[in-house]
Coordinates of C-alpha atoms in Angstrom, one line a residue:
M15 CA -0.1 0.1 0.0
T16 CA 1.5 3.3 -1.0
Q17 CA 1.9 6.2 1.3
P18 CA -1.0 8.4 -0.2
T19 CA -3.4 5.4 -0.2
L20 CA -2.4 4.5 3.5
F21 CA -3.0 8.1 4.5
T22 CA -6.5 8.3 2.7
F23 CA -7.6 5.1 4.3
I24 CA -6.6 6.4 7.7
F25 CA -8.4 9.7 7.1
F26 CA -11.7 7.9 6.1
L27 CA -11.4 5.7 9.2
T28 CA -10.8 8.6 11.5
N29 CA -13.7 10.7 10.0
L30 CA -16.1 7.9 10.3
L31 CA -15.2 7.1 13.8
V32 CA -15.3 10.9 15.1
S33 CA -18.2 12.2 13.1
G34 CA -20.4 9.0 12.5
K35 CA -21.2 10.3 9.2
H36 CA -20.8 8.8 5.8
I37 CA -19.4 11.1 3.4
P38 CA -19.9 9.8 -0.4
T39 CA -17.2 9.7 -3.0
T40 CA -17.3 10.3 -6.5
L41 CA -16.4 6.7 -7.1
Q42 CA -20.0 5.9 -6.2
G43 CA -21.4 8.2 -8.8
P44 CA -23.2 9.2 -10.9
F45 CA -25.8 10.1 -8.4
H46 CA -29.3 10.6 -9.0
P47 CA -30.2 14.2 -9.6
R48 CA -31.4 15.9 -6.4
T49 CA -32.8 19.2 -5.7
I50 CA -33.2 20.7 -2.0
R51 CA -36.0 23.0 -2.0
F52 CA -35.7 26.6 -0.5
D53 CA -37.0 26.4 3.1
P54 CA -39.8 29.2 3.2
S55 CA -38.9 30.1 6.9
L56 CA -35.7 31.5 5.6
R57 CA -35.1 35.0 4.1
R58 CA -34.4 34.9 0.2
G59 CA -32.2 38.0 0.7
S60 CA -31.5 40.9 2.9
D61 CA -30.9 44.6 2.9
D62 CA -27.3 46.1 2.2
I63 CA -25.4 47.1 5.3
P64 CA -25.7 50.9 5.5
M65 CA -22.5 53.2 5.0
D66 CA -22.8 54.3 8.5
D67 CA -22.2 50.9 9.8
P68 CA -19.0 50.8 11.9
R69 CA -17.7 48.1 9.9
L70 CA -17.8 50.2 6.6
K71 CA -16.8 53.4 8.2
K72 CA -13.3 54.7 7.9
N73 CA -11.6 54.3 11.4
V74 CA -8.0 55.8 10.7
T75 CA -6.9 59.4 10.2
S76 CA -4.9 61.3 7.5
M77 CA -2.5 59.1 5.5
F78 CA -2.8 56.0 7.8
P79 CA -3.5 52.7 5.9
E80 CA -6.8 51.1 5.5
Q81 CA -8.5 48.3 3.6
I82 CA -5.4 46.3 4.0
A83 CA -5.5 42.9 1.9
L84 CA -3.2 40.1 0.9
A85 CA -2.8 38.3 -2.4
L86 CA -0.6 35.4 -3.6
S87 CA 2.1 36.6 -6.0
T88 CA 4.5 33.4 -6.3
P89 CA 5.3 30.6 -3.9
T90 CA 7.8 32.7 -2.2
S91 CA 6.1 36.2 -2.6
M92 CA 3.0 38.1 -1.4
W93 CA 1.2 41.3 -2.7
V94 CA 0.2 43.7 0.1
S95 CA -2.4 46.2 -0.9
W96 CA -4.0 49.2 1.1
V97 CA -5.7 52.5 0.7
T98 CA -4.6 56.0 2.2
G99 CA -6.2 59.4 2.0
D100 CA -9.8 60.2 1.3
A101 CA -11.8 59.4 -1.7
Q102 CA -14.2 62.2 -3.3
I103 CA -17.7 62.0 -4.7
G104 CA -19.9 64.7 -6.3
P105 CA -20.5 66.7 -9.3
N106 CA -16.8 67.7 -9.5
V107 CA -13.9 65.9 -8.1
T108 CA -10.1 66.4 -8.2
A109 CA -7.7 63.3 -8.0
L110 CA -5.3 63.0 -5.4
D111 CA -1.5 63.0 -5.9
P112 CA -0.3 59.0 -5.5
T113 CA 3.3 60.3 -5.1
S114 CA 2.3 62.4 -1.9
V115 CA 2.6 59.4 0.1
A116 CA 5.2 56.3 0.2
S117 CA 4.4 52.5 -0.3
E118 CA 6.4 50.8 2.2
V119 CA 6.0 47.2 3.8
W120 CA 8.2 46.2 6.6
Y121 CA 8.1 42.5 7.4
G122 CA 9.8 39.7 9.5
K123 CA 9.3 36.3 11.4
E124 CA 9.3 37.9 14.6
S125 CA 6.8 40.1 16.2
G126 CA 8.0 43.9 16.1
N127 CA 11.3 42.8 14.4
Y128 CA 11.1 43.7 10.7
S129 CA 14.2 42.3 9.2
S130 CA 13.1 43.1 5.5
K131 CA 11.5 46.2 3.9
K132 CA 10.0 46.6 0.3
R133 CA 8.5 49.6 -1.7
G134 CA 6.0 49.5 -4.3
N135 CA 3.6 51.6 -6.4
A136 CA 0.5 53.8 -5.8
T137 CA -2.2 55.0 -8.1
V138 CA -5.7 56.6 -8.2
Y139 CA -8.6 56.0 -10.4
S140 CA -11.7 57.9 -11.3
Q141 CA -15.3 57.0 -12.1
L142 CA -16.7 59.7 -14.4
Y143 CA -20.3 60.5 -15.7
P144 CA -20.9 63.1 -18.2
F145 CA -24.5 63.3 -17.3
E146 CA -26.4 65.7 -15.0
G147 CA -27.4 64.4 -11.7
L148 CA -24.9 61.4 -11.7
F149 CA -22.0 61.8 -9.3
N150 CA -18.4 61.5 -10.2
Y151 CA -15.9 59.6 -8.0
T152 CA -12.1 59.6 -7.6
S153 CA -10.6 57.2 -5.3
A154 CA -8.0 57.6 -2.4
I155 CA -4.6 56.5 -3.0
I156 CA -4.2 52.7 -3.6
H157 CA -1.0 51.0 -2.9
H158 CA 0.3 47.7 -4.0
V159 CA 3.8 46.2 -2.8
R160 CA 5.3 42.8 -3.5
I161 CA 7.4 41.4 -0.7
D162 CA 9.5 38.2 -1.5
G163 CA 12.1 36.0 0.0
L164 CA 9.3 34.3 1.9
E165 CA 9.8 30.9 3.5
P166 CA 7.0 28.2 3.1
E167 CA 4.7 27.4 6.0
T168 CA 6.1 30.4 8.2
K169 CA 4.3 33.3 10.1
Y170 CA 5.2 36.8 9.0
Y171 CA 4.5 39.8 10.9
Y172 CA 4.1 43.1 8.8
R173 CA 3.3 46.7 8.8
C174 CA 2.4 48.9 5.9
G175 CA 2.4 52.6 5.1
D176 CA 4.7 55.6 4.9
S177 CA 7.4 55.7 7.7
S178 CA 8.5 59.2 6.7
L179 CA 5.0 60.9 7.8
P180 CA 5.0 58.8 10.0
A181 CA 1.8 56.9 9.0
M182 CA 2.4 53.1 9.3
S183 CA -0.4 50.6 10.1
E184 CA -0.7 48.4 13.2
E185 CA 1.1 45.0 13.0
H186 CA -0.5 42.3 11.1
V187 CA 0.3 38.5 10.6
F188 CA 0.0 35.9 7.9
E189 CA 1.1 32.5 7.4
T190 CA 2.7 31.5 3.9
L191 CA 1.5 28.4 2.2
P192 CA 3.7 25.2 1.4
L193 CA 5.7 25.2 -1.6
P194 CA 4.5 23.3 -4.7
A195 CA 4.9 19.7 -4.2
Q196 CA 2.8 16.6 -4.9
N197 CA 1.7 15.8 -1.3
S198 CA 1.9 19.4 0.1
Y199 CA -1.3 21.3 0.1
P200 CA -3.1 24.4 1.5
R201 CA -5.1 23.6 4.7
R202 CA -8.5 24.8 3.6
I203 CA -9.5 26.8 0.5
A204 CA -12.5 28.8 0.8
V205 CA -14.7 29.7 -2.3
I206 CA -17.2 32.5 -2.5
G207 CA -19.3 34.1 -5.3
D208 CA -21.5 37.0 -5.2
L209 CA -20.7 38.1 -1.8
G210 CA -22.1 41.6 -1.8
L211 CA -22.3 43.7 1.2
T212 CA -25.6 42.7 2.8
R213 CA -26.6 41.2 6.2
N214 CA -26.2 37.6 4.5
S215 CA -22.7 38.7 3.4
S216 CA -22.0 39.3 7.0
T217 CA -23.2 35.9 8.1
T218 CA -21.0 34.3 5.1
I219 CA -17.8 35.9 6.2
D220 CA -18.5 35.0 9.9
H221 CA -19.1 31.4 9.1
L222 CA -16.1 31.2 6.8
S223 CA -13.8 32.8 9.4
K224 CA -14.7 30.1 11.7
N225 CA -13.7 27.5 9.1
N226 CA -10.1 29.0 9.5
P227 CA -9.2 29.0 5.5
S228 CA -5.7 29.5 4.3
L229 CA -6.7 30.8 0.8
I230 CA -9.9 32.6 -0.4
L231 CA -11.1 32.4 -4.0
M232 CA -13.5 35.2 -4.7
V233 CA -15.1 34.2 -7.9
G234 CA -16.8 37.5 -9.1
D235 CA -19.4 40.0 -8.1
L236 CA -17.7 41.5 -5.2
T237 CA -19.4 44.6 -3.8
Y238 CA -22.5 45.1 -6.0
A239 CA -21.5 48.9 -6.0
N240 CA -23.6 49.2 -9.2
Q241 CA -26.6 48.2 -7.4
Y242 CA -26.4 51.0 -4.7
L243 CA -28.1 54.3 -4.9
T244 CA -25.7 57.0 -5.4
T245 CA -27.7 59.3 -3.2
G246 CA -27.4 56.9 -0.6
G247 CA -30.1 54.7 1.2
K248 CA -30.6 50.9 0.8
G249 CA -29.5 48.7 -2.2
V250 CA -31.8 48.2 -5.3
P251 CA -31.8 44.7 -6.5
C252 CA -32.9 46.0 -10.0
F253 CA -31.1 49.2 -11.0
S254 CA -33.0 49.6 -14.3
C255 CA -36.3 49.3 -12.4
A256 CA -35.3 51.9 -10.0
F257 CA -33.8 54.3 -12.6
P258 CA -35.5 53.5 -15.9
D259 CA -34.3 56.7 -17.3
A260 CA -30.8 56.5 -16.4
P261 CA -28.4 57.1 -19.4
I262 CA -25.8 54.7 -18.0
R263 CA -25.7 52.1 -15.1
E264 CA -24.3 54.3 -12.2
T265 CA -22.1 52.9 -9.5
Y266 CA -21.7 54.0 -5.9
Q267 CA -17.9 53.7 -5.6
P268 CA -17.8 54.4 -1.8
R269 CA -19.2 50.8 -1.6
W270 CA -16.0 49.7 -2.8
D271 CA -14.4 51.5 0.2
G272 CA -16.8 50.1 2.5
W273 CA -16.2 46.6 1.3
G274 CA -12.5 47.0 1.8
R275 CA -13.0 47.9 5.3
F276 CA -15.5 45.0 5.9
M277 CA -13.0 42.5 4.4
E278 CA -9.9 43.8 6.2
P279 CA -10.1 41.8 9.5
L280 CA -10.1 38.5 7.2
V281 CA -8.0 39.3 4.1
S282 CA -5.4 41.1 6.0
R283 CA -4.2 37.8 7.3
V284 CA -5.5 35.4 4.6
P285 CA -4.7 35.9 0.9
M286 CA -7.7 36.6 -1.2
M287 CA -7.5 35.7 -5.1
V288 CA -10.3 37.5 -7.2
I289 CA -11.7 37.3 -10.6
E290 CA -14.1 39.8 -12.1
G291 CA -17.8 39.5 -12.7
N292 CA -20.5 41.3 -14.5
H293 CA -21.0 43.7 -11.5
E294 CA -17.5 45.0 -11.9
I295 CA -18.1 46.1 -15.5
E296 CA -19.1 49.5 -14.3
P297 CA -19.2 51.4 -17.5
Q298 CA -18.2 55.1 -17.1
A299 CA -17.4 58.1 -19.6
A300 CA -15.5 57.1 -22.8
G301 CA -16.4 53.5 -22.7
I302 CA -14.1 52.7 -19.9
T303 CA -15.1 49.7 -17.8
F304 CA -13.6 47.6 -14.9
K305 CA -11.6 50.5 -13.5
S306 CA -12.2 49.7 -9.9
Y307 CA -11.6 45.9 -10.3
L308 CA -8.3 46.6 -12.3
T309 CA -7.0 49.3 -10.0
R310 CA -7.8 48.0 -6.5
F311 CA -6.7 44.3 -6.7
A312 CA -3.1 43.1 -7.3
V313 CA -3.2 39.7 -9.0
P314 CA -0.3 37.5 -10.3
A315 CA -0.8 38.0 -14.0
K316 CA 2.6 39.1 -15.0
E317 CA 4.2 36.3 -12.8
S318 CA 2.1 33.8 -14.6
G319 CA 2.9 35.0 -18.0
S320 CA -0.6 36.7 -18.5
N321 CA -1.1 40.1 -19.9
S322 CA -4.2 40.8 -18.4
N323 CA -5.7 40.8 -14.8
F324 CA -8.9 39.0 -16.3
Y325 CA -6.9 35.7 -16.4
Y326 CA -3.9 34.5 -14.6
S327 CA -2.7 31.4 -12.6
F328 CA -0.8 30.6 -9.6
D329 CA 0.4 27.9 -7.3
A330 CA -0.9 27.2 -3.6
G331 CA 1.3 24.1 -2.5
G332 CA 0.6 21.2 -4.7
V333 CA -2.5 22.7 -6.4
H334 CA -2.5 24.9 -9.6
F335 CA -5.2 27.2 -10.0
I336 CA -6.3 29.1 -13.2
M337 CA -8.6 32.0 -12.8
L338 CA -10.4 32.6 -16.1
G339 CA -12.7 35.8 -16.4
A340 CA -15.5 35.9 -19.2
Y341 CA -14.8 39.4 -20.3
V342 CA -12.0 38.9 -23.0
D343 CA -12.0 37.1 -26.2
Y344 CA -10.7 33.8 -25.3
N345 CA -10.8 32.7 -29.1
S346 CA -8.2 35.3 -29.9
T347 CA -4.9 33.7 -31.0
G348 CA -3.0 37.0 -30.7
E349 CA 0.2 37.3 -28.5
N350 CA -1.9 38.9 -25.7
G351 CA -5.0 36.6 -25.9
M352 CA -6.2 34.0 -23.4
L353 CA -5.4 31.1 -25.5
S354 CA -1.7 32.2 -25.9
F355 CA -1.8 32.6 -22.0
M356 CA -3.3 29.1 -21.5
F357 CA -0.9 27.3 -24.0
G358 CA 2.3 29.1 -23.6
C359 CA 5.3 27.5 -21.9
K360 CA 3.6 27.9 -18.5
F361 CA 1.5 24.9 -19.4
C362 CA 3.9 23.1 -21.5
C363 CA 1.4 22.4 -24.5
S364 CA 1.4 22.7 -28.2
K365 CA 0.0 25.8 -29.6
Q366 CA -1.5 24.0 -32.4
N367 CA -5.3 23.6 -32.4
M368 CA -5.6 26.0 -29.7
E369 CA -9.2 26.1 -29.2
Q370 CA -9.4 22.2 -29.1
Q371 CA -6.8 22.2 -26.6
L372 CA -8.4 24.8 -24.3
L373 CA -11.6 22.8 -24.3
H374 CA -9.8 19.7 -23.5
H375 CA -7.9 21.3 -20.6
L376 CA -11.1 22.7 -19.1
N377 CA -12.7 19.2 -19.4
S378 CA -9.5 17.4 -18.6
R379 CA -10.0 14.2 -16.6
S380 CA -8.1 15.4 -13.6
S381 CA -10.1 19.0 -13.1
I382 CA -12.3 20.3 -10.5
C383 CA -14.0 23.4 -11.9
L384 CA -15.1 26.0 -9.3
A385 CA -17.5 28.5 -10.9
K386 CA -20.3 31.0 -10.6
G387 CA -22.4 31.3 -13.6
R388 CA -24.9 29.6 -16.0
L389 CA -24.3 26.8 -18.5
T390 CA -24.3 28.5 -21.8
Q391 CA -23.1 28.0 -25.3
S392 CA -19.7 29.7 -26.0
R393 CA -19.0 32.5 -28.4
S394 CA -17.5 29.9 -30.8
N395 CA -20.6 27.6 -30.6
S396 CA -18.2 24.8 -29.1
N397 CA -18.4 23.3 -25.7
P398 CA -19.3 25.8 -22.9
M399 CA -16.7 26.8 -20.4
A400 CA -19.4 27.5 -17.9
C401 CA -20.1 25.0 -15.0
S402 CA -23.8 25.3 -14.2
S403 CA -27.0 23.7 -15.1
L404 CA -29.0 25.5 -12.7
A405 CA -30.4 28.0 -15.1
S406 CA -32.9 30.4 -13.8
T407 CA -32.8 33.9 -14.8
M408 CA -30.1 34.8 -12.3
V409 CA -27.9 32.0 -11.0
H410 CA -27.7 32.8 -7.3
A411 CA -27.5 29.3 -5.9
Y412 CA -25.4 26.0 -5.3
E413 CA -25.0 23.3 -7.7
R414 CA -22.5 20.3 -8.0
M415 CA -22.4 18.1 -11.1
N416 CA -21.7 14.4 -11.7
R417 CA -18.8 13.7 -13.9
V418 CA -19.9 15.2 -17.3
Y419 CA -18.3 15.7 -20.6
N420 CA -20.1 17.6 -23.4
Y421 CA -23.4 17.5 -21.6
T422 CA -23.1 13.6 -21.4
L423 CA -22.2 11.5 -18.3
D424 CA -18.8 10.5 -18.5
A425 CA -16.9 8.4 -15.8
C426 CA -13.8 10.2 -16.6
G427 CA -15.1 13.9 -16.7
P428 CA -14.6 16.8 -14.6
I429 CA -16.6 17.7 -11.6
Y430 CA -18.2 21.2 -12.0
I431 CA -19.2 23.0 -9.0
T432 CA -21.2 26.4 -9.1
V433 CA -21.3 28.8 -6.5
G434 CA -23.1 32.3 -6.8
D435 CA -24.8 33.1 -3.5
G436 CA -22.4 34.3 -1.0
G437 CA -24.9 37.3 0.1
N438 CA -25.8 39.3 -2.9
I439 CA -28.6 41.9 -2.8
E440 CA -30.4 40.2 -5.7
K441 CA -31.6 37.4 -3.5
V442 CA -31.2 33.6 -3.8
D443 CA -32.8 32.0 -6.7
V444 CA -35.5 29.5 -5.8
D445 CA -36.7 28.5 -9.4
H446 CA -35.1 26.1 -12.1
A447 CA -35.6 26.5 -15.9
D448 CA -36.6 22.9 -16.1
E449 CA -39.7 23.2 -13.7
P450 CA -43.1 24.0 -15.6
G451 CA -43.5 27.6 -16.6
K452 CA -40.1 28.7 -15.5
C453 CA -38.1 28.3 -18.7
P454 CA -37.0 32.1 -19.4
S455 CA -37.2 33.7 -22.7
Q456 CA -34.2 34.0 -24.9
G457 CA -34.5 37.8 -24.4
D458 CA -33.9 37.3 -20.7
N459 CA -30.2 36.3 -21.5
M460 CA -28.9 39.7 -23.1
P461 CA -25.4 40.1 -21.5
E462 CA -24.1 43.4 -20.4
I463 CA -21.2 43.1 -22.5
G464 CA -20.5 40.9 -25.7
G465 CA -22.7 39.1 -27.8
V466 CA -25.9 36.9 -27.1
C467 CA -25.0 33.3 -26.1
H468 CA -28.2 31.0 -26.4
L469 CA -29.0 28.1 -24.4
N470 CA -29.7 25.8 -27.3
F471 CA -27.3 23.0 -26.5
S472 CA -25.4 21.3 -29.1
S473 CA -25.5 17.7 -27.7
G474 CA -27.0 15.7 -24.8
P475 CA -30.5 15.3 -23.6
A476 CA -31.3 19.0 -24.3
K477 CA -30.0 19.2 -27.8
G478 CA -32.0 21.7 -29.8
N479 CA -34.0 22.9 -27.0
F480 CA -33.8 26.1 -25.1
C481 CA -34.2 24.5 -21.5
W482 CA -34.4 21.2 -20.2
D483 CA -37.8 19.6 -19.2
R484 CA -36.2 17.8 -16.2
Q485 CA -33.2 18.2 -13.9
P486 CA -30.3 16.9 -16.1
E487 CA -28.8 13.4 -15.2
W488 CA -25.4 14.9 -14.7
S489 CA -26.7 17.4 -12.1
A490 CA -26.1 15.7 -9.0
Y491 CA -27.2 18.0 -6.1
R492 CA -28.5 21.6 -6.3
E493 CA -30.1 23.8 -3.7
S494 CA -31.0 27.5 -3.1
S495 CA -29.2 28.7 -0.1
F496 CA -26.5 31.4 0.8
G497 CA -23.3 30.1 1.9
H498 CA -19.5 29.3 1.0
G499 CA -17.6 26.3 0.0
I500 CA -14.4 24.8 1.4
L501 CA -12.0 22.5 -0.5
E502 CA -9.4 20.4 1.3
V503 CA -7.1 18.7 -1.0
L504 CA -5.7 15.6 1.0
N505 CA -3.4 14.2 -1.6
S506 CA -2.8 14.0 -5.5
T507 CA -5.9 11.7 -5.7
Y508 CA -8.3 12.8 -3.0
A509 CA -10.2 16.0 -2.2
L510 CA -13.0 16.9 0.1
W511 CA -15.5 19.5 -1.0
S512 CA -18.0 20.9 1.6
W513 CA -20.9 23.4 1.2
H514 CA -21.3 25.5 4.2
R515 CA -24.9 27.0 4.2
N516 CA -25.6 30.2 6.2
Q517 CA -28.7 28.7 7.8
D518 CA -26.2 26.0 9.5
T519 CA -23.8 28.6 11.1
Y520 CA -24.7 27.8 14.3
K521 CA -25.0 24.0 13.9
E522 CA -22.1 21.7 14.8
D523 CA -20.2 20.5 11.7
S524 CA -23.2 20.2 9.5
P525 CA -22.4 21.1 5.7
G526 CA -25.3 21.2 3.4
D527 CA -23.4 19.1 0.8
Q528 CA -20.0 17.1 1.1
I529 CA -18.3 14.7 -1.0
Y530 CA -14.8 13.3 -1.6
I531 CA -13.6 14.0 -5.2
V532 CA -11.4 11.3 -6.4
R533 CA -9.1 11.0 -9.3
Q534 CA -8.3 7.6 -10.9
P535 CA -5.3 8.4 -12.8
D536 CA -4.7 4.7 -13.6
I537 CA -7.7 4.6 -15.8
C538 CA -8.6 8.3 -16.5
S539 CA -5.4 10.7 -16.6
S540 CA -1.7 10.4 -16.6
S541 CA -1.7 13.7 -14.7
T542 CA -0.1 13.6 -11.1
S543 CA -1.9 16.6 -9.7
L544 CA -5.4 18.0 -9.2
K545 CA -6.0 21.0 -11.1
V546 CA -8.5 23.4 -9.8
I547 CA -10.0 25.9 -12.2
S548 CA -12.0 29.1 -11.1
Y549 CA -14.1 30.5 -13.8
F550 CA -16.7 33.2 -14.0
N551 CA -19.4 33.3 -16.5
I552 CA -20.8 36.4 -18.5
Y553 CA -24.5 35.2 -17.7
S554 CA -24.4 35.9 -14.0
H555 CA -26.4 38.9 -13.0

């Protein structure tokens, strides 16, 4: 018996003895489709947290750092980001000078003893509307510093700011992840989609923090700033309904600052990796989009050989993550295209037949696809990149698939998991398109950016139809609930996936859905490692 197999056996035995609960494995699949109906005693949604809530208010003065956040750069380096100064909103705004304050991080392995210091860059951005009645915005100064020379699985203490003012933050601490290796993995990987800034968002983050993750994947639709009234007040689930004559979808940029303060207690000690969603489009004057997302977050794009913050990759121990956004043309074969990134030297693949190789990679028989979105036909009319079969008009629910390839059950296909219900203002979805009278019209699927992608599938049981007439056989489990996921990679063969619902926050160890995802490299793949792909689809709202 090999060491990984022995470890897995002991883990299973210990789990059964301690919890008394049987956790299924994908080896037992495919599972009969199961739908957990929404509990009517629960709330489908909740109000936005108001801007005067203590968690969203600025609690530092002058140029002292706030909104401190971490992101992985390489296995031995980390991005540290923060904000200083005061943002402005109103008819007329004047941008701050980013050179007026330095970007420094002091760090070391002992509290109060900072053996290393690094400097980085600072910038500001503006959100401008050339229309009467819409408020312009210019940000405070946003800093990004890359600290390096970090040792694996080690605690580091750090402060950030400008020592010359002096205006340095209080001390914070984080623990580095293990180096890439076959049997060396992050402790727990948290996955959240559509978090927002509501009362449900607060429950999700509280619940996630108790689960003590070592890494967070934030798969799009972060703040819902574009669903918040510029004039203040509570959020609006439907912007076009509240403002039918608005010349552009205005966004209330101070929500980004409030969200940064709300998240700081967690992400100043646990790295958070983000990818954009449709709520991050935020169109403004001159056709500019995604300005907040592109400016506020540091991601390892350059480090991974990408020319865009819309797609990048990184390693966390023995797991390789590929973060793919849906707002670039992935069919592009140019030097700066997504396909060039996917099949450059970073992935050691031939550049011939790029589209087919991309689809093969995403459907690789050693993949887990963690996503937020709707199962849609891709722009090239080939297999979809998205990972959901739960197709109501807005995908804010949880779903786990059986192994599937090209809409057909496949014993060696990937496992797709959809999360889109971290706490958004748009409420959790309770209907499914395969239920009588619930199939949306094709006009309901107009994206905010790009062309129309219809739901008439090219193969499988729904071929030629706009909606299924039943829950697809490859949809193993779906339910309407707010929550977050936790992925625990045990070795190169086994990973434990758990879906933690907000309604179970105060119950002892009772995830809503849990399964061991098992690779079978002897019959399905020659790959020696799990690949985890985070992908955000254009059709989530």
